[in-house]
CSV table of N, CA and C in Angstrom, one decimal:
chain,number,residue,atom,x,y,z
A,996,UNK,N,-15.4,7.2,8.3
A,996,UNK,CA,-14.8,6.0,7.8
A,996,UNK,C,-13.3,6.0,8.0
A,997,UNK,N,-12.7,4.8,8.2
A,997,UNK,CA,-11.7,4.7,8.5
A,997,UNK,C,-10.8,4.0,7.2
A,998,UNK,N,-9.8,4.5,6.6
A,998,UNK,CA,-9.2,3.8,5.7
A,998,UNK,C,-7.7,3.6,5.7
A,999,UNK,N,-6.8,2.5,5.6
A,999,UNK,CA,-5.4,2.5,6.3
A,999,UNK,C,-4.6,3.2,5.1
A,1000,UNK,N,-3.8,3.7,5.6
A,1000,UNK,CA,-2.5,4.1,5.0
A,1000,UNK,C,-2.0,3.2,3.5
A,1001,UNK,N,-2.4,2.0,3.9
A,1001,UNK,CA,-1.5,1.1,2.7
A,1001,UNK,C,-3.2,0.9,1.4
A,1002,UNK,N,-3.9,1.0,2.1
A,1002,UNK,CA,-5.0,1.4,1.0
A,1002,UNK,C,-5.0,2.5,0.1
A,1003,UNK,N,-4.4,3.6,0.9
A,1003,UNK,CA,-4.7,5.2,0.2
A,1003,UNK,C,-3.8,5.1,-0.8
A,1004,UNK,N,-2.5,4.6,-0.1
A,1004,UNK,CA,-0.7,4.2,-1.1
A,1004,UNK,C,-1.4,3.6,-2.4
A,1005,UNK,N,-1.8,2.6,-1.9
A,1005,UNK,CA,-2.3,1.6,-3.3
A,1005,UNK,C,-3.1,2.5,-4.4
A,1006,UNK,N,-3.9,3.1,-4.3
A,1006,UNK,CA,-4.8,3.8,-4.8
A,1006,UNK,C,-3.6,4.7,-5.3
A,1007,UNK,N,-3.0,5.8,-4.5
A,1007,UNK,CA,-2.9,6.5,-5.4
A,1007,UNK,C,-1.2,6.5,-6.2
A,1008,UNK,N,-0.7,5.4,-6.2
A,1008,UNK,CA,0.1,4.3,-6.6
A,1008,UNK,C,0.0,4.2,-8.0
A,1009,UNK,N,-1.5,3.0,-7.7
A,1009,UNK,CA,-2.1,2.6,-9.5
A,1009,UNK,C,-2.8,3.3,-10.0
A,1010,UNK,N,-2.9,4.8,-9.8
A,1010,UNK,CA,-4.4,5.3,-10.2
A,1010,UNK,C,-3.2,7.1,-11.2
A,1011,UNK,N,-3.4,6.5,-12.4
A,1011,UNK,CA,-3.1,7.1,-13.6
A,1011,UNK,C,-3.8,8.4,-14.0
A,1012,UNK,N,-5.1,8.2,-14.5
A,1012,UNK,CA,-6.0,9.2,-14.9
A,1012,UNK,C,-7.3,9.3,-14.0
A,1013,UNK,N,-7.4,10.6,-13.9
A,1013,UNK,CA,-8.5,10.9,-12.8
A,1013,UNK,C,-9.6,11.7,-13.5
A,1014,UNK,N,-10.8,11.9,-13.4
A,1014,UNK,CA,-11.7,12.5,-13.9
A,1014,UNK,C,-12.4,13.4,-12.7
A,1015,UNK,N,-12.2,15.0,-12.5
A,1015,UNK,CA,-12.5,15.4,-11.4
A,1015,UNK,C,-13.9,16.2,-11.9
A,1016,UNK,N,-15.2,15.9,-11.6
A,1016,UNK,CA,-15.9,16.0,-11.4
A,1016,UNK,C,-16.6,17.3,-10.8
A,1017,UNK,N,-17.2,18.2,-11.9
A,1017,UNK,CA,-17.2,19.6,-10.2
A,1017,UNK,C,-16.1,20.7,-9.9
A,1018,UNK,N,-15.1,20.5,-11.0
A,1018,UNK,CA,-14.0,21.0,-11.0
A,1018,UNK,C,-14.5,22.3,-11.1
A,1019,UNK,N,-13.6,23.5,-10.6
A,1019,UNK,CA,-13.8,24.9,-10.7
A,1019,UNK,C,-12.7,25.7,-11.3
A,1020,UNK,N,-13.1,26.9,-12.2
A,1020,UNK,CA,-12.1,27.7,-13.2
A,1020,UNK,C,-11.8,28.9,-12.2
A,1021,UNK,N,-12.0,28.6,-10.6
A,1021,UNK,CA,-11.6,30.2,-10.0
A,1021,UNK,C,-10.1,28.8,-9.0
A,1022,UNK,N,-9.6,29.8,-8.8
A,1022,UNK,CA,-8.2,28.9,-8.5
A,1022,UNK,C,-8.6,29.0,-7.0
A,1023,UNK,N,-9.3,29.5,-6.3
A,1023,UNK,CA,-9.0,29.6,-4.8
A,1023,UNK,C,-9.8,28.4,-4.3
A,1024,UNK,N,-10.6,28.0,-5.2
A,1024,UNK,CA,-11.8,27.0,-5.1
A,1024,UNK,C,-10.9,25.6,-4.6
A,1025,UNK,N,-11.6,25.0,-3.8
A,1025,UNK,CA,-10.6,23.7,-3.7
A,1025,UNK,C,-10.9,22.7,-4.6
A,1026,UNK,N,-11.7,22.7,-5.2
A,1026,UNK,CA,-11.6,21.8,-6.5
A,1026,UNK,C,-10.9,21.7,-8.1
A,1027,UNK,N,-10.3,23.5,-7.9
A,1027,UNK,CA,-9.4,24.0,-8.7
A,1027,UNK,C,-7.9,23.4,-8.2
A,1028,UNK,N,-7.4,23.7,-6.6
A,1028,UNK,CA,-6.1,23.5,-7.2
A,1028,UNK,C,-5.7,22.0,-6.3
A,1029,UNK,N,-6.7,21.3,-6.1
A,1029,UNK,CA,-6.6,20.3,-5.6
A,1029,UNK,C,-6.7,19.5,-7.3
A,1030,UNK,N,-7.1,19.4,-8.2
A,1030,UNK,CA,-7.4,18.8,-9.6
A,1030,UNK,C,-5.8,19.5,-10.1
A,1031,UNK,N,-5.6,20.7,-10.0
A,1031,UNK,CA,-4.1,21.3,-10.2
A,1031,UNK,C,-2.6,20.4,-9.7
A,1032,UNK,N,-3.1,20.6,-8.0
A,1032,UNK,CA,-1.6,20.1,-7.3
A,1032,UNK,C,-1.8,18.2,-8.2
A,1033,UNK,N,-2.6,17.7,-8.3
A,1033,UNK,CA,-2.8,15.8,-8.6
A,1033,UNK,C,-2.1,16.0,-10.0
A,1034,UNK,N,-2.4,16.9,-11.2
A,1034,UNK,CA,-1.8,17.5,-12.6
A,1034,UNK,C,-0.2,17.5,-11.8
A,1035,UNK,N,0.4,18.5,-11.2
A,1035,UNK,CA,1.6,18.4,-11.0
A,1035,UNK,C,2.5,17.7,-10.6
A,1036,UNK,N,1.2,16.2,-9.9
A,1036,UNK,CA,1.9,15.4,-9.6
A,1036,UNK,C,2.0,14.0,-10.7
A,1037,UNK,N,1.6,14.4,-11.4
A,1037,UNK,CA,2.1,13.0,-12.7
A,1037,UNK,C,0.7,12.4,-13.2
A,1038,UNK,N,-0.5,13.2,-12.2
A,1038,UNK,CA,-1.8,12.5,-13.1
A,1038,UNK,C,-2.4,13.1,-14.3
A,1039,UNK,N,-2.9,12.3,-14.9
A,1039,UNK,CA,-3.4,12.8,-15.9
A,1039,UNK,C,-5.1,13.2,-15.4
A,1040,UNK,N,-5.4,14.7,-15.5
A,1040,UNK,CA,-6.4,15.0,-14.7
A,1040,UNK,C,-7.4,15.7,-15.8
A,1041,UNK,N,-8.3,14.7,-15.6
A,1041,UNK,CA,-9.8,15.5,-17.4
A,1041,UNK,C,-10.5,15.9,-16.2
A,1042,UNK,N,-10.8,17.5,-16.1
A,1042,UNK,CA,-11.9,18.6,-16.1
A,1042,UNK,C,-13.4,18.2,-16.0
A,1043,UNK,N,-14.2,18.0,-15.4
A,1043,UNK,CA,-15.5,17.8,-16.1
A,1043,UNK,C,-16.2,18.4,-15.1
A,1044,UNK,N,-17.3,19.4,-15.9
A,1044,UNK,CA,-18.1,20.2,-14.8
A,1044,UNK,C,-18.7,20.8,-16.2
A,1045,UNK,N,-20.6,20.5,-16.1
A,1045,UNK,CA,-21.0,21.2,-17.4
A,1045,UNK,C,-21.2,22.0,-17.1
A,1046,UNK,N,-21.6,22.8,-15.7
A,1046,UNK,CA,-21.2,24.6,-16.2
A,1046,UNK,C,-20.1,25.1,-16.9
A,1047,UNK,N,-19.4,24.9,-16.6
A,1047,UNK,CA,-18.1,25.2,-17.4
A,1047,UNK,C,-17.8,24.4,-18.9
A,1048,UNK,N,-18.6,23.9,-18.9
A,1048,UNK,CA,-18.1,22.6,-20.6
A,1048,UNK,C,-17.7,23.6,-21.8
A,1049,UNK,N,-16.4,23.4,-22.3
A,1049,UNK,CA,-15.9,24.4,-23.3
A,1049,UNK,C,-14.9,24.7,-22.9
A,1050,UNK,N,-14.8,25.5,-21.7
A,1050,UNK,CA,-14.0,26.1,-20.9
A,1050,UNK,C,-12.2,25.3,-20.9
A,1051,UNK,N,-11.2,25.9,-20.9
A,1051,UNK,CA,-9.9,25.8,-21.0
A,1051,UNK,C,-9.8,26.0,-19.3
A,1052,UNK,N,-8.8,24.9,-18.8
A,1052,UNK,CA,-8.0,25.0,-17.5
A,1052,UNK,C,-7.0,23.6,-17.6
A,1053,UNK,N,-6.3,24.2,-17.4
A,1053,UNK,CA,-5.0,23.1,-16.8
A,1053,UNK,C,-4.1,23.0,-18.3
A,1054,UNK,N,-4.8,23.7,-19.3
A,1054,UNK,CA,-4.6,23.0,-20.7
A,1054,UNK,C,-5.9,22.1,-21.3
A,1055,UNK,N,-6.5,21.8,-20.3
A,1055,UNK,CA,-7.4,21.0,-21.1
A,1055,UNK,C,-8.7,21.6,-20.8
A,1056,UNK,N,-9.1,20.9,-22.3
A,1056,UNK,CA,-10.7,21.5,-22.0
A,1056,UNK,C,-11.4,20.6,-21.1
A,1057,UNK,N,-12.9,21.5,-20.4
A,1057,UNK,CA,-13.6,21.0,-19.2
A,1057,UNK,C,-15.0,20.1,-20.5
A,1058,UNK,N,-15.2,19.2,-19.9
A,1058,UNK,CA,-15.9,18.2,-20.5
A,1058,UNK,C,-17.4,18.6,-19.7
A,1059,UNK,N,-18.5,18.2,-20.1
A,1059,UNK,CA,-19.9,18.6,-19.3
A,1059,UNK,C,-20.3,17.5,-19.1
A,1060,UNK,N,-19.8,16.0,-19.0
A,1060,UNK,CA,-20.2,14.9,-18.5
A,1060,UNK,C,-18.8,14.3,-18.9
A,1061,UNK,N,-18.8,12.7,-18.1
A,1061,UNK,CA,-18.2,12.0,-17.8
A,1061,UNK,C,-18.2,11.0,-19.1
A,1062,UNK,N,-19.6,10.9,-19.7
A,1062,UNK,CA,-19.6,10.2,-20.8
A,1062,UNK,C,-18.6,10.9,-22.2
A,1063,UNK,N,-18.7,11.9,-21.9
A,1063,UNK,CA,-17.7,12.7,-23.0
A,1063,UNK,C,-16.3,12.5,-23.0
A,1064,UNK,N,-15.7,11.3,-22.0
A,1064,UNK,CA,-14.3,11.0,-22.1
A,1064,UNK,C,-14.1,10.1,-22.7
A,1065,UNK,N,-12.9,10.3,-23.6
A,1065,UNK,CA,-12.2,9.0,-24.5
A,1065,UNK,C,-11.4,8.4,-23.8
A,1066,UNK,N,-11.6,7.5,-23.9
A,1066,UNK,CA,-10.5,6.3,-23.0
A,1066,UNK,C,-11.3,5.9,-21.5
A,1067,UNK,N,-10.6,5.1,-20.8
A,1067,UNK,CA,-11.4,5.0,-19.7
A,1067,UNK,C,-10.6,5.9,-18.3
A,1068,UNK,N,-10.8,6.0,-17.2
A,1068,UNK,CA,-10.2,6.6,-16.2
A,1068,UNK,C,-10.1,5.0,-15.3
A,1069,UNK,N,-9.2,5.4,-14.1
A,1069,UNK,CA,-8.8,5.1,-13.0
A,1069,UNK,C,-9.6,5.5,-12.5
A,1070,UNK,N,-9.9,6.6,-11.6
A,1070,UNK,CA,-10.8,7.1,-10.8
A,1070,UNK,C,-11.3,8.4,-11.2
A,1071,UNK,N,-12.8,8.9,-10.4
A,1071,UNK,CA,-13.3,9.8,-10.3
A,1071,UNK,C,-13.3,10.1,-9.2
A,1072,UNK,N,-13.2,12.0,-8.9
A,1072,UNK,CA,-12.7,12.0,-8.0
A,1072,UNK,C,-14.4,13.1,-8.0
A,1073,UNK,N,-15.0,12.9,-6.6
A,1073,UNK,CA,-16.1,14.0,-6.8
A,1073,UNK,C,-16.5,14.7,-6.0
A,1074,UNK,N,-16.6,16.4,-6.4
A,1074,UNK,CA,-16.4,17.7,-5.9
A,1074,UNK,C,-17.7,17.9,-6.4
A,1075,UNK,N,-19.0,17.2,-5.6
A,1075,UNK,CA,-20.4,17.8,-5.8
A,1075,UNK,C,-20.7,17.5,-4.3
A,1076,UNK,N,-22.4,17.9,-4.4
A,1076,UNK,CA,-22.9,17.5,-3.2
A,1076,UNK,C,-23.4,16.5,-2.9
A,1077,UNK,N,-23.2,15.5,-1.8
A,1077,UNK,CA,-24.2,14.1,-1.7
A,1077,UNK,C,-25.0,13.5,-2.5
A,1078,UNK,N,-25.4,15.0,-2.3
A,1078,UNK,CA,-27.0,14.2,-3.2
A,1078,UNK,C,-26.8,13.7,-4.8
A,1079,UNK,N,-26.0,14.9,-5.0
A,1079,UNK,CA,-25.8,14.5,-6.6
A,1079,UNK,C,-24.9,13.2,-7.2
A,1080,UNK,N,-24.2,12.4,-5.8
A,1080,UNK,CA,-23.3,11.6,-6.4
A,1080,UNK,C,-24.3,10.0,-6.5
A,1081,UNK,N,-24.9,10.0,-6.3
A,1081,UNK,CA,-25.8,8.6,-6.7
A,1081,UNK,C,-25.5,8.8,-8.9
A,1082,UNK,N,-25.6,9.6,-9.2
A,1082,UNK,CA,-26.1,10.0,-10.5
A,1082,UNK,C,-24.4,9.9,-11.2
A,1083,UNK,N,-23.7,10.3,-10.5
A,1083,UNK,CA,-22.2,10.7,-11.0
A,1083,UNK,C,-21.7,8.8,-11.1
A,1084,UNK,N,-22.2,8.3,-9.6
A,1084,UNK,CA,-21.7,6.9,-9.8
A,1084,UNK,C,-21.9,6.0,-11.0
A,1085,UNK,N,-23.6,6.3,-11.0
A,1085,UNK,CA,-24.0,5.5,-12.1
A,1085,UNK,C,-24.0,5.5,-13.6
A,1086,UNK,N,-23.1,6.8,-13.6
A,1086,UNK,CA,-22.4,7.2,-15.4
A,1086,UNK,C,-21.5,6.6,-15.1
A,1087,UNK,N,-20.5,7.2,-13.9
A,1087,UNK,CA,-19.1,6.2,-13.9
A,1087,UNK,C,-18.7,4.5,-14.3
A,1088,UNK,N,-20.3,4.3,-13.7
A,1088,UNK,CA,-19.9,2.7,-13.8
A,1088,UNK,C,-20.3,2.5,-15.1
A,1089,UNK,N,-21.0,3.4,-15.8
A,1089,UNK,CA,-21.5,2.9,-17.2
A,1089,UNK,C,-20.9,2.9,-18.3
A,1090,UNK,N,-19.8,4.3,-18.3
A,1090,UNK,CA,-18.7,4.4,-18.8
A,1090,UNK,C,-17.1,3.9,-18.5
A,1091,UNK,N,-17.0,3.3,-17.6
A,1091,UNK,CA,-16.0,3.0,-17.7
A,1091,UNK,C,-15.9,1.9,-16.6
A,1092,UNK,N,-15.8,0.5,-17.9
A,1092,UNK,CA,-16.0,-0.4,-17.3
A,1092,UNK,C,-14.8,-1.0,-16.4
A,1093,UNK,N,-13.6,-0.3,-16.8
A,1093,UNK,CA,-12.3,-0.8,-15.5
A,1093,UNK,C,-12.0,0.2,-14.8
A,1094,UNK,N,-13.3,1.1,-14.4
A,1094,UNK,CA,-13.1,2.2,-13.2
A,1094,UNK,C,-12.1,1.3,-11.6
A,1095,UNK,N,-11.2,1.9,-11.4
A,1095,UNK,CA,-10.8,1.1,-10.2
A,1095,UNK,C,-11.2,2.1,-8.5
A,1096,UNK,N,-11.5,3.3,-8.8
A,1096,UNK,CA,-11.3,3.8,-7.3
A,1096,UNK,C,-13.2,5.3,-8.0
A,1097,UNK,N,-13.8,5.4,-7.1
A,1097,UNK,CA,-14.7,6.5,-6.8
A,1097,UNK,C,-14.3,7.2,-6.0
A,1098,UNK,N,-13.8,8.3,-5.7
A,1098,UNK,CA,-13.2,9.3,-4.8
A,1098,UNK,C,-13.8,10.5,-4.2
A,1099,UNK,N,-14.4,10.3,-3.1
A,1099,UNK,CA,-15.8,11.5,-2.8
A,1099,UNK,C,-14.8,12.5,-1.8
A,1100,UNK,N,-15.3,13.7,-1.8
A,1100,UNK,CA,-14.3,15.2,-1.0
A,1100,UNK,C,-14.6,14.9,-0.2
A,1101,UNK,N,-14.0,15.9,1.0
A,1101,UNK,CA,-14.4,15.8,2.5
A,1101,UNK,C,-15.7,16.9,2.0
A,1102,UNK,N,-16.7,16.0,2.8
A,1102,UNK,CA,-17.5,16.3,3.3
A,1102,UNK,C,-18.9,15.7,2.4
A,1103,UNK,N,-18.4,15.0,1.3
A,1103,UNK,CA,-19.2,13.8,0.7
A,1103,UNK,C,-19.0,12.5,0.6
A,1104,UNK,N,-20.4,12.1,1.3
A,1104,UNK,CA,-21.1,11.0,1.4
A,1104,UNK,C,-22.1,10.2,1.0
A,1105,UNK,N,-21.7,9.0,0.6
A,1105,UNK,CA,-23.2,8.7,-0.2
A,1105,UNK,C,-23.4,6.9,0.5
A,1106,UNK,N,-23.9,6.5,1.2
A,1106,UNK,CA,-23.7,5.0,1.3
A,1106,UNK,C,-24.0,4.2,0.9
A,1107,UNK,N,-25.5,4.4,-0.1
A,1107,UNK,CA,-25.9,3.9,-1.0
A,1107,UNK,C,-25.2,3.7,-2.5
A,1108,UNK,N,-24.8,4.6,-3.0
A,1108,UNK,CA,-23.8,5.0,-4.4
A,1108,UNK,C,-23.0,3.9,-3.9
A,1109,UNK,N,-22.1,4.4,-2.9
A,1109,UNK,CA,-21.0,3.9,-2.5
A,1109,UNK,C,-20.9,2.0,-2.5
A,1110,UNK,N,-22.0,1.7,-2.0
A,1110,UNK,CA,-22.5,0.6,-2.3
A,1110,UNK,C,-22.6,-0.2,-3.5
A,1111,UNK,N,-23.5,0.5,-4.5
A,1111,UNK,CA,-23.4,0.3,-5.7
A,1111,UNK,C,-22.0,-0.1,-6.6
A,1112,UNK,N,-20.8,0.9,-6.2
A,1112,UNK,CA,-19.7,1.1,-7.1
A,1112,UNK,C,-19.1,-0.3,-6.4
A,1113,UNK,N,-19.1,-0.4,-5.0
A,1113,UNK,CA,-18.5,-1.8,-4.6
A,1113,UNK,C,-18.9,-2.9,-5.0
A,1114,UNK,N,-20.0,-3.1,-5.3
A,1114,UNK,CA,-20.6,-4.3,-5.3
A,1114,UNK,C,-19.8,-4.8,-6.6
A,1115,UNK,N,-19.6,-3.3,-7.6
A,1115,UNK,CA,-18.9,-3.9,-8.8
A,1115,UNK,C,-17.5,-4.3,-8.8
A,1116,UNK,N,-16.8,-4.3,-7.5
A,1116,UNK,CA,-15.4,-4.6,-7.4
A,1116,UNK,C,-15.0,-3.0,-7.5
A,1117,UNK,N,-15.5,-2.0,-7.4
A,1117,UNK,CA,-14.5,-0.4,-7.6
A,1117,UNK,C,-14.3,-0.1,-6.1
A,1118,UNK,N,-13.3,0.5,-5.7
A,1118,UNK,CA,-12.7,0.8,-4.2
A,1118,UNK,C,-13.8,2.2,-4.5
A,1119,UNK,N,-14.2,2.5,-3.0
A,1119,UNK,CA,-14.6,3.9,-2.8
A,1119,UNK,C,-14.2,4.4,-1.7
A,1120,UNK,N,-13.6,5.5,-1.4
A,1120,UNK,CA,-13.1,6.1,-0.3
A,1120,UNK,C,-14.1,7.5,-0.6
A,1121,UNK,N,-14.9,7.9,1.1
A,1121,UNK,CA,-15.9,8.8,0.8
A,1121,UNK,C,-14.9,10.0,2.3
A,1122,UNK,N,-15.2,10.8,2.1
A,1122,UNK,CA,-14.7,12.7,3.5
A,1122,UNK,C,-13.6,12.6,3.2
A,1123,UNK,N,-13.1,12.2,1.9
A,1123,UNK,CA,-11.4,12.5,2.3
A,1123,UNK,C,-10.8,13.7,0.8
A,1124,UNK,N,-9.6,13.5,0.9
A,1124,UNK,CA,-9.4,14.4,-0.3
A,1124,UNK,C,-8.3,14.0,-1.1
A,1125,UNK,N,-7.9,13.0,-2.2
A,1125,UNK,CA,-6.5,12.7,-2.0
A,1125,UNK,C,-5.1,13.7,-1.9
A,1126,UNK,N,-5.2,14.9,-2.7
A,1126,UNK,CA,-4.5,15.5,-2.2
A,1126,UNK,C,-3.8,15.6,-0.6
A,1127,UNK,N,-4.3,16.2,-0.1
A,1127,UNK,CA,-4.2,15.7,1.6
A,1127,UNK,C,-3.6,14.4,1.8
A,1128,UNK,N,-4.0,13.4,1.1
A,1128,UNK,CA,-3.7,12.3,1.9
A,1128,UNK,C,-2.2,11.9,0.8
A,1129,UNK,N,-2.0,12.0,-0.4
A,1129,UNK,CA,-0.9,12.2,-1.3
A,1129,UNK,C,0.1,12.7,-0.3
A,1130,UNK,N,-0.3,14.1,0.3
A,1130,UNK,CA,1.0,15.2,1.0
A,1130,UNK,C,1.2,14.3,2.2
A,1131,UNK,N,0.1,13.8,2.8
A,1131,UNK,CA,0.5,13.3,4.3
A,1131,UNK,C,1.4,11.8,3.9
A,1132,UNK,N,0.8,10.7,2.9
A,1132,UNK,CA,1.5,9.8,2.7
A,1132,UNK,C,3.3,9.8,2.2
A,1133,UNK,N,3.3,11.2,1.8
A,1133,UNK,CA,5.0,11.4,1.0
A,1133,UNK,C,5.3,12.3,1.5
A,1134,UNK,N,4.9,12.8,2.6
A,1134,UNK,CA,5.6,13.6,3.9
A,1134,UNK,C,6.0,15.0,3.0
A,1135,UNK,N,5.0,15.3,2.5
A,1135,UNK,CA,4.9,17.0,2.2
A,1135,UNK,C,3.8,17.7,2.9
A,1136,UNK,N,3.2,17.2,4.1
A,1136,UNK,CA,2.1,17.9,4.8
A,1136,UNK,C,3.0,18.5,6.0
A,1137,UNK,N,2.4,19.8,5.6
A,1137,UNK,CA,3.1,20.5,6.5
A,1137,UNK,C,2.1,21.4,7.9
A,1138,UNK,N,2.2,22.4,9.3
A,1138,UNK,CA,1.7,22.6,10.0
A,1138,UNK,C,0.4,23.2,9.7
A,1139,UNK,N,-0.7,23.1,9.6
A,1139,UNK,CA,-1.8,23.4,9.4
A,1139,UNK,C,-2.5,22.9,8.3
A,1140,UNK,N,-2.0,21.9,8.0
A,1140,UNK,CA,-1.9,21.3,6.1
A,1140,UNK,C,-1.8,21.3,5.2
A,1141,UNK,N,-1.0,22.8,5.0
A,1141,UNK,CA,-0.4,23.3,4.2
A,1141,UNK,C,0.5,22.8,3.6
A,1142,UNK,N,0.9,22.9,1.9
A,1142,UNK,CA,2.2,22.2,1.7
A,1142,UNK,C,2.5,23.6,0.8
A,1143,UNK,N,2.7,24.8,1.2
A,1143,UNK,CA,2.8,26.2,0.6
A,1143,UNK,C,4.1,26.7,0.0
A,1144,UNK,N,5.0,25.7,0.2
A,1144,UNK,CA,6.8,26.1,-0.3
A,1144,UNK,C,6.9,27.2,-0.1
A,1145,UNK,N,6.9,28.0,1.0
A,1145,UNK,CA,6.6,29.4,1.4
A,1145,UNK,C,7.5,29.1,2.6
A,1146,UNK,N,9.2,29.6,2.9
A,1146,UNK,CA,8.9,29.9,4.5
A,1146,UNK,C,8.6,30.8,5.0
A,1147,UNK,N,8.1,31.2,6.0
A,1147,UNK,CA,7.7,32.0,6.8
A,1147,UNK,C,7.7,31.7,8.8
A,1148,UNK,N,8.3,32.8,9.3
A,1148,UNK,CA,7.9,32.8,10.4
A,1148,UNK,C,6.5,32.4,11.3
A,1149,UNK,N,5.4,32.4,10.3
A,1149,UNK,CA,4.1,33.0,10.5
A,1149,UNK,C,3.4,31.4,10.0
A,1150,UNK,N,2.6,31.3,10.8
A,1150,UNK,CA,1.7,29.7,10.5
A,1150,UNK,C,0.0,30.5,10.0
């Protein structure tokens, strides 16, 4: 899927609090510090993954569903597999009735979900990651994708 530059801006522009889905307590995980680097950048980022529910990361505790959030979110960002996001959407939309953006990783796809969350007016961008697209939009992506603050001779 193809999505422009001034769509991703927009999104990650208006989009305040994120609910990361699938999040993981081992830091190498890309769902750990991809839900990390979005925290350092000014979002406000709730944890949710019920294996982990209880669990402390970032400062906050990890929530075991999406319905367990107070307040509503901006987006969900989701770090499961395919299959499982039909079920993630349909909490999202149930909970939070001014959801604006559904955010699927690279390498999740749903076109049916995806369908669903539109029809309600919610943006869905599915294979991407915002991170990535955060560093490439404000020109902190660096050779290999890296935004490592590390120099080094060595790529």
């Amino acid at each position: 899927m193809t999505y422009s530059d001034a769509l991703l801006k927009d999104i990650l522009t208006r989009t305040r609090r994120i609910a990361v889905v699938g999040v993981s307590l081992n830091p190498v995980r890309p769902s750990y510090y991809v839900a990390r680097y979005l925290g350092l950048r000014g979002y406000s980022v709730i944890p949710v993954n019920p294996l982990h529910e209880g669990a402390e990361v970032f400062g906050r505790e990890v929530l075991g569903s999406l319905s367990q959030i107070e307040g509503g979110v901006d987006m969900v960002d989701i770090f499961r597999r395919s299959e499982a996001v039909p079920g993630i959407v349909k909490e999202a939309l149930a909970c939070f009735p001014e959801l604006q953006t559904i955010w699927m990783q690279i390498g999740v796809e749903h076109a049916e979900a995806a369908a669903l969350a539109e029809a309600r007016g919610v943006t869905v961008i599915q294979n991407r990651c915002p991170k990535i697209e955060y560093q490439r939009l404000h020109g902190e992506l660096r050779m290999g994708g890296f935004a490592t603050g590390m120099i080094s001779s060595k790529l």
